[in-house]
Coordinates of C-alpha atoms in Angstrom, one line a residue:
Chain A
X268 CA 11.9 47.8 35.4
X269 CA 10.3 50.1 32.8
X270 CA 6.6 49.0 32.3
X271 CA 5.1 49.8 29.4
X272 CA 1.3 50.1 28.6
X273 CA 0.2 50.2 25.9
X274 CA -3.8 51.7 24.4
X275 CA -6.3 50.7 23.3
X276 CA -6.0 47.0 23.7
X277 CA -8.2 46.4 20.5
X278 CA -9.0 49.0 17.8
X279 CA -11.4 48.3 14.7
X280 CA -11.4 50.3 11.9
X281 CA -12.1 50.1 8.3
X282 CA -9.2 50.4 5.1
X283 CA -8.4 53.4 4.4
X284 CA -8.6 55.0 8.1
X285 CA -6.0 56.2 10.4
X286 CA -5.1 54.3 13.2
X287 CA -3.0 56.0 16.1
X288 CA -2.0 53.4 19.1
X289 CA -0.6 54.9 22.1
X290 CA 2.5 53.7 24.3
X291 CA 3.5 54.8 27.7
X292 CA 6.4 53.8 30.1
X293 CA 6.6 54.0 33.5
X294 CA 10.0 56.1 33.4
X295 CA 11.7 57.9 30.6
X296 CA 13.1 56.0 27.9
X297 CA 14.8 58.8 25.9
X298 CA 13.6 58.2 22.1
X299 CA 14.6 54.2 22.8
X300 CA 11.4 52.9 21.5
X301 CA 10.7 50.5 19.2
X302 CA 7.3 49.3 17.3
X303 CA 6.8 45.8 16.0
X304 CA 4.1 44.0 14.0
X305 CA 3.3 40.4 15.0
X306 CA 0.6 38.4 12.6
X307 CA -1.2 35.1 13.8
X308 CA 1.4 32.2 13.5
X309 CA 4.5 34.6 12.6
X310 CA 7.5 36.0 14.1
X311 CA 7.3 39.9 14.5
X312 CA 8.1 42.2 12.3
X313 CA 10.7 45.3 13.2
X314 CA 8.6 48.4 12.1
X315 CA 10.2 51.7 13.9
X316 CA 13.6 52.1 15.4
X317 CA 14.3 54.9 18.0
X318 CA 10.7 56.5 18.4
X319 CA 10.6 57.2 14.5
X320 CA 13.0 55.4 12.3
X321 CA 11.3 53.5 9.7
X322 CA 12.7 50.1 9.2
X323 CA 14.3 49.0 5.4
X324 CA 11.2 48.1 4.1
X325 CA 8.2 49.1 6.2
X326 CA 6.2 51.1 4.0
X327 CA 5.6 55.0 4.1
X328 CA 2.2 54.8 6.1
X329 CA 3.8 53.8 8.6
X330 CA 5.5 56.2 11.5
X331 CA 6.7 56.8 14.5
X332 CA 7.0 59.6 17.5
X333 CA 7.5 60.7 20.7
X334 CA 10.4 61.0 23.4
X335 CA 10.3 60.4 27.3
X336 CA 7.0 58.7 28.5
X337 CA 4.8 58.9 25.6
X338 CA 4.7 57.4 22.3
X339 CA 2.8 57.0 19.5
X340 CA 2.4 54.8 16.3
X341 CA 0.5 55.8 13.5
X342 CA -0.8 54.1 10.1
X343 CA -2.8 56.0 7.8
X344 CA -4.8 55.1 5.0
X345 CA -5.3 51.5 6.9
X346 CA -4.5 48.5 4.5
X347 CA -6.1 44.9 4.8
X348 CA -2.8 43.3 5.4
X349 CA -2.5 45.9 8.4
X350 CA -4.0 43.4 10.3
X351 CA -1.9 42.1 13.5
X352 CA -1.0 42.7 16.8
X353 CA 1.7 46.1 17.8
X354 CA 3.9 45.6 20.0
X355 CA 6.0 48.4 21.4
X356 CA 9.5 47.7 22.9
X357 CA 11.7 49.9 25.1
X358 CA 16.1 49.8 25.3
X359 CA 16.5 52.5 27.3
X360 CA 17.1 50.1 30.0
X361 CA 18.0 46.6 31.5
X362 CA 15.5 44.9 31.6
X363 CA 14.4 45.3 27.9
X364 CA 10.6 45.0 27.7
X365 CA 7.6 45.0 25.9
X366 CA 4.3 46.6 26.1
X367 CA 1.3 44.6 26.1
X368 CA 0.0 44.7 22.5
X369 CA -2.7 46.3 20.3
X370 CA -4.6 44.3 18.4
X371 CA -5.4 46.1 15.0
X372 CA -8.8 44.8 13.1
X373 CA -9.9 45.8 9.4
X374 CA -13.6 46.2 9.4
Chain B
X67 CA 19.0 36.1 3.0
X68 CA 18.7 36.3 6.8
X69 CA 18.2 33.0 8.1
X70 CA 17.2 32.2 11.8
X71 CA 16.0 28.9 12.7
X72 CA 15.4 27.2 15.8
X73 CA 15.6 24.0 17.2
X74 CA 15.6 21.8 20.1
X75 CA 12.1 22.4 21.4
X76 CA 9.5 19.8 22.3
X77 CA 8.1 19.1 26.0
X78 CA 9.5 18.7 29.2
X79 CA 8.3 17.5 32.6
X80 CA 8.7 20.1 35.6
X81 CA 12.1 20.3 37.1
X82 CA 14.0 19.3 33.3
X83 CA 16.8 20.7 31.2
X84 CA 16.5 21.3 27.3
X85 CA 19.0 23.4 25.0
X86 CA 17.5 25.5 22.3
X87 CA 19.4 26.4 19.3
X88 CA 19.6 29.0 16.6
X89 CA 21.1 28.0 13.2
X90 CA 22.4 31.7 11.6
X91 CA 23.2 32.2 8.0
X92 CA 22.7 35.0 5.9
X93 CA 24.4 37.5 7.3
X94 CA 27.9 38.5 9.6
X95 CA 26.9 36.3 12.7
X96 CA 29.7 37.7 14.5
X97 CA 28.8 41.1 14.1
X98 CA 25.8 40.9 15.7
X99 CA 24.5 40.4 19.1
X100 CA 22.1 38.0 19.6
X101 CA 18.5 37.6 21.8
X102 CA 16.0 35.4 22.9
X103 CA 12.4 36.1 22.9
X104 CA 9.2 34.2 24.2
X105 CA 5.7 34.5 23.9
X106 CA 3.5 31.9 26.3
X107 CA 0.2 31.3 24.4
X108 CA -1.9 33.5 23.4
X109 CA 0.0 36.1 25.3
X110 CA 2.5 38.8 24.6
X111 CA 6.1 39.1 24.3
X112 CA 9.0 38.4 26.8
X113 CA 12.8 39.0 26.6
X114 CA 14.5 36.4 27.5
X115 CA 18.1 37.3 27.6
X116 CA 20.7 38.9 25.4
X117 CA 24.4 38.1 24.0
X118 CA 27.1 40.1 22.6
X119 CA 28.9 39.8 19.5
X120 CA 32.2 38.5 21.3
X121 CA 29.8 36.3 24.0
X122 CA 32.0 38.8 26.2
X123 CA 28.5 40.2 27.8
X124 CA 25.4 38.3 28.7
X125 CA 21.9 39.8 30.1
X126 CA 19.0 37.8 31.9
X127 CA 15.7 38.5 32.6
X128 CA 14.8 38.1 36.5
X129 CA 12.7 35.4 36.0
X130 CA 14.8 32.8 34.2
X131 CA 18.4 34.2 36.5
X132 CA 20.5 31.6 37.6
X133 CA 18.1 28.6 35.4
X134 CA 18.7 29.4 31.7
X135 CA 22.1 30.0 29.9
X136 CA 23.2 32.0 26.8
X137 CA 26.0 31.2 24.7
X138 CA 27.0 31.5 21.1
X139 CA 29.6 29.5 18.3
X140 CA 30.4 32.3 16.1
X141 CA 32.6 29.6 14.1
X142 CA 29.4 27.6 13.5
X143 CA 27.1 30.6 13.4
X144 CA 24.7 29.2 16.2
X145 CA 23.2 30.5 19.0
X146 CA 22.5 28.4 22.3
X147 CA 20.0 28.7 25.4
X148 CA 20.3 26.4 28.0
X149 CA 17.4 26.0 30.0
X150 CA 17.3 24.3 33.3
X151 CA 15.3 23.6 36.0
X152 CA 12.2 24.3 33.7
X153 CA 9.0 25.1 34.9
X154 CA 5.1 25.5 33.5
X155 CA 5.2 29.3 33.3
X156 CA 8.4 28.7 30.9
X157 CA 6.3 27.1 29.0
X158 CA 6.1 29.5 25.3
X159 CA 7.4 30.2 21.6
X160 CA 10.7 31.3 22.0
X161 CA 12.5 32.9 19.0
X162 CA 15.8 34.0 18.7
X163 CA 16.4 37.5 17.2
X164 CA 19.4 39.7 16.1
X165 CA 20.9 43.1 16.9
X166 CA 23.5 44.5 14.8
X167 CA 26.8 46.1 16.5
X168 CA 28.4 48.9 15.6
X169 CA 31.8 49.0 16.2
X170 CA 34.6 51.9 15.8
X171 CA 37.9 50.7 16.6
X172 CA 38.0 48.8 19.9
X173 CA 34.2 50.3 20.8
X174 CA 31.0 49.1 19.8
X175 CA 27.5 50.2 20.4
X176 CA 24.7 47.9 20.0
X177 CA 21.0 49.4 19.9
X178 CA 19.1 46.7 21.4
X179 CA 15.9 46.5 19.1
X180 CA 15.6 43.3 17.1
X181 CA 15.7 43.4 13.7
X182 CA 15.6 40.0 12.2
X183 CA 13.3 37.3 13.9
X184 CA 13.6 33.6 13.8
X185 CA 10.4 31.7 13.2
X186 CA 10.6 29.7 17.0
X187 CA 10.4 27.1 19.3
X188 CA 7.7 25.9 20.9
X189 CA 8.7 25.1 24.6
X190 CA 6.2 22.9 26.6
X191 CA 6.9 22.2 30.1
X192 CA 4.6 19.7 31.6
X193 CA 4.3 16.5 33.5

């Protein structure tokens, strides 16, 4: 099974700052890695496809990179509504898992 | 307008059975493969198992093997997960979620992210 870990656990910035949250697996996953946005009380969201495929919708401030092991999300220029929990998500394998999460906070 | 919504949740004592549903509309339910996904309180996210288009190919996660059961009425555009011999650990949110497949001639590839969400079921196994 591909583990995937995900850093930091909680991050706390203010709008208009960059946050970059980190995802590692245990064992290559190609580019098959996917980022999701989950707020309190809602389904998550599908952000990035494949490492760095924005979905239909997700805005520009939004992306996506990496390949093999390590993998990164970034949002720049941080919005109030950024708020929520990432989750990353890996289908390079069987079983299909999910990191842990990163909580995002707006100072 | 993608529509996914759940049903058949509620609580259960230790050792029960209960069958989840997942009403589709909105889109080409047999065009897409289908997922469940759980989240136990205040914790994280969980595949549950997986479903082609067709039903032709299932997928389980180790820990609900041989207890839970996928299946799928593409003519009603519903989505089924039967759960048995339940336990507290299963207890959790679980949502069902989409994957489109693409298909050239007899083949078809299906990129298993999830791309539309349901808004879920809360599961409570207790006694």
């Amino acid at each position: 099974e591909t583990v995937l870990t995900q850093s930091p656990a909680t991050l706390s910035l203010s709008p208009g700052e960059s946050a970059t949250l980190s995802c590692r697996a245990s064992q290559s996953v190609n580019s098959y890695l996917i980022w999701y946005q989950q707020k309190p009380g809602q389904a998550p969201r599908l952000l990035i496809s494949d490492a760095s495929n924005r979905a239909t919708g997700i805005p520009a401030r939004f992306s996506g990179s990496g390949s093999g092991t390590d993998f990164s999300l970034t949002i720049s220029s941080l919005e109030p509504e950024d708020s929520a929990v990432y989750y990353c998500q890996q289908r390079g394998s069987w079983p299909l898992t999910f990191g842990g999460g990163t909580k995002v906070e707006i100072k | 307008e993608v529509q996914l919504l759940e049903s058949g949740g509620g609580l259960v004592q230790p050792g029960g059975s209960l069958r989840l549903s997942c009403g589709a509309s909105g889109f080409t339910f047999g065009s897409y493969a289908m997922s469940w996904v759980r989240q136990a309180p205040g914790k994280g996210l969980e595949w549950v198992s997986s479903i082609r288009a067709n039903g032709g190919d299932t997928q389980y996660a180790d820990a609900v093997k041989g207890r839970f059961s996928i299946s799928r009425d593409n003519s009603e555009t519903t989505l089924f997960l039967q759960m048995n011999s339940l336990r507290p650990d299963d207890t959790a949110v679980y949502y069902c979620a989409t994957t489109r497949e693409y298909c050239s001639g007899a083949s078809c590839f299906v990129p298993w992210f999830f791309d539309f969400w349901g808004r879920g079921a809360l599961v409570t196994v207790s006694s």
